[in-house]
Short mmCIF file of C-alpha atoms and ligand atoms in Angstrom, two decimals:
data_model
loop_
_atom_site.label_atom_id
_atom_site.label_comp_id
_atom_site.label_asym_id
_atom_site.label_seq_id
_atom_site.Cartn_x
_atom_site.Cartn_y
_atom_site.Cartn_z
CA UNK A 16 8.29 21.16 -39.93
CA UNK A 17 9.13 18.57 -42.54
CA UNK A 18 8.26 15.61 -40.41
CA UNK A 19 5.00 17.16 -39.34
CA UNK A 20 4.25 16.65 -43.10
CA UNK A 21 5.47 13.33 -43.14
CA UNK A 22 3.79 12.60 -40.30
CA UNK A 23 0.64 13.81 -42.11
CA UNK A 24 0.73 12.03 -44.85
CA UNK A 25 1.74 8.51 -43.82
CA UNK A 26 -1.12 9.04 -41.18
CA UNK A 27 -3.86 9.77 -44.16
CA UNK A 28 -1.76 6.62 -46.42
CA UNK A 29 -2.25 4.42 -43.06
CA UNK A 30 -6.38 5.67 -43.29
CA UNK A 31 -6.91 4.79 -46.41
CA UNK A 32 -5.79 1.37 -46.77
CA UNK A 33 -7.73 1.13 -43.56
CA UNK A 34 -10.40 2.07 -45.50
CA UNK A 35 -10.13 0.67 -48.59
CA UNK A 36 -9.64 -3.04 -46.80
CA UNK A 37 -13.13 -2.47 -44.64
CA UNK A 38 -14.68 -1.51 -48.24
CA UNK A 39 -13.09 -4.82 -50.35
CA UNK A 40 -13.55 -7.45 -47.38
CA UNK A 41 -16.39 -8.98 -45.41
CA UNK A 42 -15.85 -11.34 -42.98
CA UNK A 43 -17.84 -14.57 -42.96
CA UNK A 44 -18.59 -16.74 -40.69
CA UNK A 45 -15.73 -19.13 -40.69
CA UNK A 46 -13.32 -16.24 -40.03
CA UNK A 47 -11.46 -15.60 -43.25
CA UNK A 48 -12.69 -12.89 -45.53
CA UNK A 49 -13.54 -13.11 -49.26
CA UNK A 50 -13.21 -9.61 -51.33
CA UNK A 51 -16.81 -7.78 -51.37
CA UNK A 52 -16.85 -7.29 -55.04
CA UNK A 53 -15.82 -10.93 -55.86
CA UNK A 54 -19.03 -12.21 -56.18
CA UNK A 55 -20.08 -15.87 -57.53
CA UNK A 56 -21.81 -14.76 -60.57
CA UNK A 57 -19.23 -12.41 -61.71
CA UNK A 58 -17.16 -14.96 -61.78
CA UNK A 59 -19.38 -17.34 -63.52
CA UNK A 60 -19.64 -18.76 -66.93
CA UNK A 61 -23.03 -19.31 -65.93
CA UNK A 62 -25.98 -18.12 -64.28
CA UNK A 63 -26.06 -18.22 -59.89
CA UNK A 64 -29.47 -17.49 -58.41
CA UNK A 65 -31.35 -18.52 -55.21
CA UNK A 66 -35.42 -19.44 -54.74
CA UNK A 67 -36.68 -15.99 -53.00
CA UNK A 68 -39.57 -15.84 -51.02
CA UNK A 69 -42.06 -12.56 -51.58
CA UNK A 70 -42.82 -11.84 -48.58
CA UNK A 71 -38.88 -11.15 -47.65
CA UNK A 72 -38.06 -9.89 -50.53
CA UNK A 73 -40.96 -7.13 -49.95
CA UNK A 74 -39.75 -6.19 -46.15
CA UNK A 75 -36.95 -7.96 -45.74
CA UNK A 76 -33.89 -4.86 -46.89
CA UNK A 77 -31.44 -7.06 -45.81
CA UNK A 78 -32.93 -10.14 -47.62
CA UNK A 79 -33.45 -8.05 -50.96
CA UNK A 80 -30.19 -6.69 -50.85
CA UNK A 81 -28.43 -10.15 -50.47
CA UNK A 82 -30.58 -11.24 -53.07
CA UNK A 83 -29.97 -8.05 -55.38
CA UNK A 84 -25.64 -8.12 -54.90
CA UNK A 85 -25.59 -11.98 -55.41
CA UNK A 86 -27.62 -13.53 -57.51
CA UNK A 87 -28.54 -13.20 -61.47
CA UNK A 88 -31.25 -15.49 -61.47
CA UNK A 89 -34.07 -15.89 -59.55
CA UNK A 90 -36.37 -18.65 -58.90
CA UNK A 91 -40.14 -18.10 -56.79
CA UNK A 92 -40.03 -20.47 -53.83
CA UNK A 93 -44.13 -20.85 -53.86
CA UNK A 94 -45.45 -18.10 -55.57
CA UNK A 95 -45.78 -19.72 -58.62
CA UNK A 96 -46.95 -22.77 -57.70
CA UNK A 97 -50.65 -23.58 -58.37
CA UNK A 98 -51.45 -23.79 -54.55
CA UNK A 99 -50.52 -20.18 -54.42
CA UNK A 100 -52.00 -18.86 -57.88
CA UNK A 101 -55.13 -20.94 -57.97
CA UNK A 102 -55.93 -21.63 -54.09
CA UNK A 103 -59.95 -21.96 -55.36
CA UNK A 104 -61.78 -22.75 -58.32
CA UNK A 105 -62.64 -19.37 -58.67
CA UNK A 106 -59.40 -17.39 -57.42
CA UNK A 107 -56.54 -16.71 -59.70
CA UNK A 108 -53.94 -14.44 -56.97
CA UNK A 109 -50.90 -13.37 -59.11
CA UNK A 110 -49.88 -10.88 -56.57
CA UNK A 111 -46.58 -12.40 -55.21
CA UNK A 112 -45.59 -13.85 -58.61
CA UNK A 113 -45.73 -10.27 -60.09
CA UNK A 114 -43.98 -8.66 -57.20
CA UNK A 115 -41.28 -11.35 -58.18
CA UNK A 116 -40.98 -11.01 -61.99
CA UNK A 117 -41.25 -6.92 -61.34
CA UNK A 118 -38.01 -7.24 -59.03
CA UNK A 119 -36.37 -9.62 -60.79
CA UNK A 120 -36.77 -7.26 -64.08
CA UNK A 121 -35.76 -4.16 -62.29
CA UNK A 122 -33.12 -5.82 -61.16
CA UNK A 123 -31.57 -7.14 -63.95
CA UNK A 124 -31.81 -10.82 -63.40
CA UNK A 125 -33.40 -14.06 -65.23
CA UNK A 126 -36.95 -15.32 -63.87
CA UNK A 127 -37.08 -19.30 -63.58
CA UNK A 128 -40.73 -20.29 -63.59
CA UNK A 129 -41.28 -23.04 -61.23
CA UNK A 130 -43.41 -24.82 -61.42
CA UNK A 131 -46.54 -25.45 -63.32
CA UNK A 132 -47.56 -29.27 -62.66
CA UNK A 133 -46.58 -31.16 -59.52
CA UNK A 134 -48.65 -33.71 -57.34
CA UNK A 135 -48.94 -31.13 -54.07
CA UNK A 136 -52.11 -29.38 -55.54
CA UNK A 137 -54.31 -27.50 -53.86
CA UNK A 138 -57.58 -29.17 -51.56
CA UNK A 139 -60.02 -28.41 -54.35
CA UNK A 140 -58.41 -30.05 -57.40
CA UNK A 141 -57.58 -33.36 -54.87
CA UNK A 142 -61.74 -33.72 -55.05
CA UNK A 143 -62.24 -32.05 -58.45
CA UNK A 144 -65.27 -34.15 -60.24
CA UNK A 145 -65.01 -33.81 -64.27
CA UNK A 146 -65.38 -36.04 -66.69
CA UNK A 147 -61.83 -36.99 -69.19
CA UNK A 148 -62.64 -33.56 -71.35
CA UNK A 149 -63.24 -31.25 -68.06
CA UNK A 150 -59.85 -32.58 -66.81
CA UNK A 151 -57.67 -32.04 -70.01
CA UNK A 152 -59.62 -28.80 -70.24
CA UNK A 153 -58.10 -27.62 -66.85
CA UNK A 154 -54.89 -28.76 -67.13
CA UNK A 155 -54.36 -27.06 -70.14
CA UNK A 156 -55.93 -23.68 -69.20
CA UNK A 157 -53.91 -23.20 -65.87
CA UNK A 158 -50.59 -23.74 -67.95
CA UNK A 159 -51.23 -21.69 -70.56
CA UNK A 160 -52.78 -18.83 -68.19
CA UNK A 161 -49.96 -18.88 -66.26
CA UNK A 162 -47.13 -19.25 -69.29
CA UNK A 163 -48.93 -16.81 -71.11
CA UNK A 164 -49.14 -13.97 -68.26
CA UNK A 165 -45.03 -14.30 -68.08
CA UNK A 166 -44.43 -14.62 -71.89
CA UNK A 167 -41.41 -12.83 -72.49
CA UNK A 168 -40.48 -11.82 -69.23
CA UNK A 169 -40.10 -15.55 -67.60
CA UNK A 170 -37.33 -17.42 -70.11
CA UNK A 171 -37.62 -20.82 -68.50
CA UNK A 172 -39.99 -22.83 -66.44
CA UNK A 173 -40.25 -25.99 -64.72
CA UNK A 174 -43.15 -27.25 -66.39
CA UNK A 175 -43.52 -31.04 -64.43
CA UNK A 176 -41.55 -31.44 -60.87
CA UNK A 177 -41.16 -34.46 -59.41
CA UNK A 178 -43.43 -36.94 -61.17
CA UNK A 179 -41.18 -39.87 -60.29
CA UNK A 180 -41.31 -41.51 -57.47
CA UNK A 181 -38.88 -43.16 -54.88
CA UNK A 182 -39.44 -46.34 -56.40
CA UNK A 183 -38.58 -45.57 -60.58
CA UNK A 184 -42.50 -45.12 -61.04
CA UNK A 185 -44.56 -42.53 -62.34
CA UNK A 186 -45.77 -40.82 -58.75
CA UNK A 187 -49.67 -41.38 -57.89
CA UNK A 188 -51.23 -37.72 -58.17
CA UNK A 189 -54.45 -36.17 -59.56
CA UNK A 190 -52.89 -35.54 -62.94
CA UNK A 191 -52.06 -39.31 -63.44
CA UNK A 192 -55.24 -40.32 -62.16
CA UNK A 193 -56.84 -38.35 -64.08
CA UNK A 194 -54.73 -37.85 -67.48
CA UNK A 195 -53.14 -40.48 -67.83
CA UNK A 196 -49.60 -41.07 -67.95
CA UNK A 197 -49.21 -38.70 -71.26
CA UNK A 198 -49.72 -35.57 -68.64
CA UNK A 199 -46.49 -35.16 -68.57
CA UNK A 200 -45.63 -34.91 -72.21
CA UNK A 201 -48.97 -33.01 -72.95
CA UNK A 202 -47.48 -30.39 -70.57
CA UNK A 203 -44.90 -29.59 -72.34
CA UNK A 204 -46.81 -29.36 -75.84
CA UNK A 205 -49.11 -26.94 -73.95
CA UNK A 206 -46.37 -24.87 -72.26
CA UNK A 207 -44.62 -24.71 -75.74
CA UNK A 208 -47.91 -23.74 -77.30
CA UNK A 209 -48.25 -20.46 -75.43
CA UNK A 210 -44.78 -19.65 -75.22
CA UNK A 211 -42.62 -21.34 -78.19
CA UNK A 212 -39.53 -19.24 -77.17
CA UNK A 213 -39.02 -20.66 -73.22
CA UNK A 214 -37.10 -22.99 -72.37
CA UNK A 215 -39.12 -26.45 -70.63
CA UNK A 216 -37.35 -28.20 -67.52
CA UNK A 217 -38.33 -31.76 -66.06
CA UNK A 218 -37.28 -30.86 -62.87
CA UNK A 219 -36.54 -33.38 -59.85
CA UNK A 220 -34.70 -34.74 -56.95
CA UNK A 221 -32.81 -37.80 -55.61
CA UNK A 222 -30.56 -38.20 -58.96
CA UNK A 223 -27.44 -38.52 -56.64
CA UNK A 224 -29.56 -40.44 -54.12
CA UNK A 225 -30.14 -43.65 -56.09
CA UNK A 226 -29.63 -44.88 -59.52
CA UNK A 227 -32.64 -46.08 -59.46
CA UNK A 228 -34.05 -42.98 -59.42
CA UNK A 229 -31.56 -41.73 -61.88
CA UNK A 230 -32.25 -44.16 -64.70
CA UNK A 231 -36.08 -43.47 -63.95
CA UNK A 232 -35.70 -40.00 -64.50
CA UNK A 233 -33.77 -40.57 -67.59
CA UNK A 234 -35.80 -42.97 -69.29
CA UNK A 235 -38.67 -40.83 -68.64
CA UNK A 236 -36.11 -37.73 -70.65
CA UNK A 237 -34.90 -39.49 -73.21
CA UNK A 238 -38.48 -41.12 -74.22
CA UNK A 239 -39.52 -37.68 -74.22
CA UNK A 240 -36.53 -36.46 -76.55
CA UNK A 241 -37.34 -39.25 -79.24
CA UNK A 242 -40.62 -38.27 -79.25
CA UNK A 243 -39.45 -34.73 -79.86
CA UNK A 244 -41.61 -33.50 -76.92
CA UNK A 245 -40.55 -29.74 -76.49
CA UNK A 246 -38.17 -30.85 -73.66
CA UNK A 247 -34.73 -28.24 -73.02
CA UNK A 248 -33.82 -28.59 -69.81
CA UNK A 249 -33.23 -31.03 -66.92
CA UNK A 250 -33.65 -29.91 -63.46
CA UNK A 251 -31.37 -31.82 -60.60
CA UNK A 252 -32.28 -30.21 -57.47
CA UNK A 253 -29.82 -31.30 -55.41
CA UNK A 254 -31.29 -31.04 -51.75
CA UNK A 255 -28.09 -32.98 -50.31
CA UNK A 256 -26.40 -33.33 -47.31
CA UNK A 257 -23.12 -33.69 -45.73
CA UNK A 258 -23.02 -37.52 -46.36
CA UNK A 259 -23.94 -37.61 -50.27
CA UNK A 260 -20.94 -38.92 -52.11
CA UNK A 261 -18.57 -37.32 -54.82
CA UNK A 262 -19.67 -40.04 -56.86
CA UNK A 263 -23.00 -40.13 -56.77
CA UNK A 264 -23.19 -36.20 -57.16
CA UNK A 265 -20.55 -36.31 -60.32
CA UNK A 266 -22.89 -39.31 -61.60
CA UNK A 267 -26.09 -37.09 -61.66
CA UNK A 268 -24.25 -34.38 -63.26
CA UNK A 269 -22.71 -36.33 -65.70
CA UNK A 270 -25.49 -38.41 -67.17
CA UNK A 271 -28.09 -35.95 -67.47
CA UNK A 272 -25.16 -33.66 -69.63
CA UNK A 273 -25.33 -36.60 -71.52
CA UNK A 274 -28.70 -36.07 -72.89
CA UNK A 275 -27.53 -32.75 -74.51
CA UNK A 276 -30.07 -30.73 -72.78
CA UNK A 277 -29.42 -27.75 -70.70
CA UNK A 278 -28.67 -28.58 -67.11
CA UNK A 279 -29.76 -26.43 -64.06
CA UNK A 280 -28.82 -27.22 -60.56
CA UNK A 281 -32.12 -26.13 -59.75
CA UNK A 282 -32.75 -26.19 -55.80
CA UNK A 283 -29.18 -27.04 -54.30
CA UNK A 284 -28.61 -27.04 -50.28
CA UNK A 285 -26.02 -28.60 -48.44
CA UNK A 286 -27.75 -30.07 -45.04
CA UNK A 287 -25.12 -30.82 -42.51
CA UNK A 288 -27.88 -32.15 -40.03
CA UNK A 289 -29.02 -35.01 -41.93
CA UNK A 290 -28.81 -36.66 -38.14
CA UNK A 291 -31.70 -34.60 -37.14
CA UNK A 292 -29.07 -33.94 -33.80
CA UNK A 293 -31.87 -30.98 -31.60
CA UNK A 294 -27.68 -30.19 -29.64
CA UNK A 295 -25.76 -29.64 -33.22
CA UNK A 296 -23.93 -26.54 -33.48
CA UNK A 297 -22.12 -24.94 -36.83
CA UNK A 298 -18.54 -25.28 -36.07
CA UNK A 299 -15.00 -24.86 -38.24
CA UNK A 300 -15.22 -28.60 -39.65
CA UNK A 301 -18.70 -28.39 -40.16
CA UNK A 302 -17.88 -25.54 -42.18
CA UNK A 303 -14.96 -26.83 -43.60
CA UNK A 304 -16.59 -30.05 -44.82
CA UNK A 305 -19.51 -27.92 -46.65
CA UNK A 306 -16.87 -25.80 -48.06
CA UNK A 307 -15.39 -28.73 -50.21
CA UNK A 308 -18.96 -29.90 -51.03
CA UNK A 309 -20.21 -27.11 -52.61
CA UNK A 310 -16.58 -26.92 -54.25
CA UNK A 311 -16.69 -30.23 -55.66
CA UNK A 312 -20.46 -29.40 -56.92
CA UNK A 313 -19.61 -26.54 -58.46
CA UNK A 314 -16.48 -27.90 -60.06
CA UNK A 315 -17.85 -30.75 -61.63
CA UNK A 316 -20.66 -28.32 -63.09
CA UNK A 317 -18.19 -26.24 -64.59
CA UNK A 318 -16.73 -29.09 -66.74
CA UNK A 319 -20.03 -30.12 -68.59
CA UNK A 320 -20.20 -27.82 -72.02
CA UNK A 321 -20.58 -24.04 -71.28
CA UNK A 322 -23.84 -24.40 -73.84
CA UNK A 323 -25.23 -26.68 -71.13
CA UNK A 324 -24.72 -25.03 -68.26
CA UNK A 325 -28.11 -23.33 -67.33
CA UNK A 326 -26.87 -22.34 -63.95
CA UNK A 327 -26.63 -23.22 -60.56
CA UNK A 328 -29.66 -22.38 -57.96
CA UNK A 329 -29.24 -22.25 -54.09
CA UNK A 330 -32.99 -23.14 -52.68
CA UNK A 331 -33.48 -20.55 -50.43
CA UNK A 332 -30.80 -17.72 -49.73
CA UNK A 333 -29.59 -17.96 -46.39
CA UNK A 334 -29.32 -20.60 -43.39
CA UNK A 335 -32.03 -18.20 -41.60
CA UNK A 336 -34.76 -18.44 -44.76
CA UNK A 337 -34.05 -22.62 -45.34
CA UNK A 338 -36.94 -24.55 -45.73
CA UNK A 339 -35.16 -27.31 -43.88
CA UNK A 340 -34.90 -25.72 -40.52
CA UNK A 341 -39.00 -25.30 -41.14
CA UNK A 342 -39.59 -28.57 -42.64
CA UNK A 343 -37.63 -30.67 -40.00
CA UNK A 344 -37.83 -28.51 -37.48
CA UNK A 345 -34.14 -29.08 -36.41
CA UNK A 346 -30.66 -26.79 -36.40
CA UNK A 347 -29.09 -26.72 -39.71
CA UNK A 348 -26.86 -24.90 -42.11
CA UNK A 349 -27.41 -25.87 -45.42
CA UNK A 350 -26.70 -22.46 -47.61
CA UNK A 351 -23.82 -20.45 -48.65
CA UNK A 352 -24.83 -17.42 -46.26
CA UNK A 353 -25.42 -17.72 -42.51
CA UNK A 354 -28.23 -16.02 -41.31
CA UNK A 355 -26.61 -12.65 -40.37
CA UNK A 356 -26.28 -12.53 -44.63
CA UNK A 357 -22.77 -12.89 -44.21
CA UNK A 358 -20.80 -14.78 -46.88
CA UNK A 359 -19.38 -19.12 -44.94
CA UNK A 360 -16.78 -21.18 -46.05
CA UNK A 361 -18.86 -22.46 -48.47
CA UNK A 362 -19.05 -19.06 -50.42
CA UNK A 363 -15.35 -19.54 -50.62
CA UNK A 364 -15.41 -22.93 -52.11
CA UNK A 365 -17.60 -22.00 -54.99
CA UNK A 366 -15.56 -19.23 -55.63
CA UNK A 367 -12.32 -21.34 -55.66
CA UNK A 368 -14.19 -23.65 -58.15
CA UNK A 369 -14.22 -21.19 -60.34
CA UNK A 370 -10.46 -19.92 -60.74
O1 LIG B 679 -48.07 -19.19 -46.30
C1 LIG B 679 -48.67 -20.12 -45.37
C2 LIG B 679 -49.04 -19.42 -44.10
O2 LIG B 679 -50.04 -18.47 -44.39
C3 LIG B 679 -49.53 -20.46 -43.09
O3 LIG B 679 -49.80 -19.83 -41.88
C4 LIG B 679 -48.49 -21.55 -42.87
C5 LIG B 679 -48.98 -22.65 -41.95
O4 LIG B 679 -48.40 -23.88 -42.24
O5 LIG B 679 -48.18 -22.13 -44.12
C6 LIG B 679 -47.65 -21.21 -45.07
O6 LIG B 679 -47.42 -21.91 -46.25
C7 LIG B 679 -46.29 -22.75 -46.28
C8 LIG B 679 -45.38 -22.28 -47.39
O7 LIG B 679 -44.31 -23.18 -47.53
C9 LIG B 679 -44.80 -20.88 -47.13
O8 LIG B 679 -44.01 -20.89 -46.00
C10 LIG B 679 -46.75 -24.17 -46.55
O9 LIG B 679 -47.48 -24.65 -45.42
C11 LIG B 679 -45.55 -25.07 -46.81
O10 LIG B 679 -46.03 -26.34 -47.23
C12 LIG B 679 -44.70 -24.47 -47.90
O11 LIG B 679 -43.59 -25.28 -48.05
C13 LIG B 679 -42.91 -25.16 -49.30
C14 LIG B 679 -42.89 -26.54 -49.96
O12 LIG B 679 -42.07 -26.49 -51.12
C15 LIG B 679 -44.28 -26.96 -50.41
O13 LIG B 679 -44.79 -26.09 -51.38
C16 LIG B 679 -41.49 -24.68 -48.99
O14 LIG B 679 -41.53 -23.34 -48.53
C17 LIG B 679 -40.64 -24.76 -50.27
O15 LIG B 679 -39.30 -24.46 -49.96
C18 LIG B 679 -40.72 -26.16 -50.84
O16 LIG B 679 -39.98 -26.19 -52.05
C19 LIG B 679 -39.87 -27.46 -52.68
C20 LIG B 679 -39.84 -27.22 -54.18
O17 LIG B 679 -40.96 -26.45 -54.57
C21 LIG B 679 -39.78 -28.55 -54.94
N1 LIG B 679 -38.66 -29.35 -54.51
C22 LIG B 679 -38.56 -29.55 -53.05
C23 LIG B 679 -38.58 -28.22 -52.30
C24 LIG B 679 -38.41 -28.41 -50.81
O18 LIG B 679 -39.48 -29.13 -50.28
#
């Protein structure tokens, strides 16, 4: 009878390591598997969070529970931007914003306001008719409503987004038209005003793109600093693709740091269709190629000071939710999820970035 119990028991040994390894391991979707519990932010001497989208997050369980296991910092796509919370004169809709901070609370996880000024306004304000007074009188009532409402529950917001523009030069837009080219330091003293303890982003893209761009954004910073505008934070999106250099990325990380101010990778993707190819498909070197892009972002964001490091932000969660496949309606892959939620190549690099 003694083998029978031998038998036995290396049978229920064989189960549960069986077991065990379907419980620990996930296999993603260039074939290798990363350990289920080894997630970015737990490994992380900073904060990893993704834009989410409100209307997924409500009836998406799939969505929210990528969201909810990955991330520790959350960012509203559009539901905090004035075209959703003020889409008339008369209409203020918080609804989606709420449902966002309420998770995000629940849940555990920092709320990144974004973002209170940018040129894409609603149709209303484009035609708006007040005189210099009415203006100013706007602009600082829809920040301060909007600050105010999250005081204490949203830490951080992007208070300006992309007010430079491809050529070094404050962007044309109602608020400059309007308010001058102080708007942008009058929003921050406003922001401040109704919540002194958050911290205030300048938030933009293309840093890695050009250096003109870069030295724009910077000289637009740093006069902002010796003016001792309540300024914290820079914001480097980061919507890049397979061809942006090592260089160019290390270069935007690098000389914002230098300012001193808190750095957030605010709205990073990785497109690997920059070709706009309708035929592409996702293959191993595709993969591959993203893998050591992330890894190399991720890396090079590790070795600015740990005070700086506000954390890194994906924009959007997974390949199925990107913007990009919407915006230029072409295949692409640009997150560290495919869009069966399971963890790519990619996920690996970051993680390997962070040994
Ligand atoms: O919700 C409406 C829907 O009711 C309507 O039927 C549909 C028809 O077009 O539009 C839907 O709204 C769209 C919205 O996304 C939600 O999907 C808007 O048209 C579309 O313009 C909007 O695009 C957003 C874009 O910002 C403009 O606000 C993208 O989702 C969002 O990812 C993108 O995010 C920006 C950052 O805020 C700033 N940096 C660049 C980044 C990417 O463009």
């Amino acid at each position: 009878m003694r083998w029978r119990s031998w038998l036995l028991i290396s049978t229920l040994l064989i189960c549960c390591a069986c077991s065990k390894g379907n419980e620990d391991h996930q296999n993603n979707a260039a074939g290798d598997s990363i350990p289920e519990n080894a997630t970015i932010w737990q490994r992380a001497a900073f904060r990893w969070g993704a834009a989410v989208n409100a209307k997924l997050l409500r009836n998406n369980a799939a969505y929210r529970a990528i969201v909810t296991r990955e991330d520790n910092s959350v960012t509203p796509e559009n539901a905090m931007k004035i075209t959703r919370i003020r889409s008339s004169p008369d209409t203020w809709n918080f609804s989606d914003a709420d449902y966002i901070v309420n998770y995000a609370i629940e849940n555990n996880k920092r709320i990144h306001g974004h973002t209170l000024i940018w040129y894409r306004v609603p149709a209303w304000l484009e035609t708006y008719q007040a005189d210099a007074a009415g203006w100013e009188q706007l602009f600082k009532e829809y920040i301060q409503t909007v600050v105010s409402r999250y005081k204490g529950k949203v830490g951080s917001w992007d208070v300006v987004n992309e007010a430079i523009d491809d050529n070094g030069n404050l962007r044309d837009c109602v608020w400059l038209r309007n308010l001058g080219a102080d708007y942008i330091a009058r929003a921050f003293q406003y922001a401040h005003e109704a919540d002194p303890d958050a911290l205030l982003f300048y938030n933009d893209y293309g840093q890695e793109q050009s250096e003109l761009k870069r030295n724009a954004s910077l000289a637009l910073i740093n006069s902002l600093i010796s003016r001792s505008v309540p300024i914290h934070g820079i914001g480097l999106q980061m919507h890049i693709s397979k061809n942006t250099s090592e260089e160019n990325l290390a270069a935007a990380i690098n000389t914002a740091a230098k300012t001193g101010l808190q750095i957030h990778i605010s709205e990073l993707d990785i497109a690997m269709n920059p070709e706009n190819n309708p035929d592409l498909t996702y293959n191993t070197a595709l993969a591959e190629m993203q893998s050591k892009k992330y890894n190399f972002i991720v890396k090079t964001y590790n070795a600015i000071p740990e005070a700086q490091r506000f954390g890194i932000t994906t924009w959007n969660v997974t390949d199925g939710d990107s913007w990009i496949v919407d915006a230029f309606k072409r295949p692409d892959w640009p997150l560290p999820f495919d869009k069966d939620y399971k963890r790519k190549a990619a996920y690996r690099g970051i993680l390997e970035a962070l040994k």
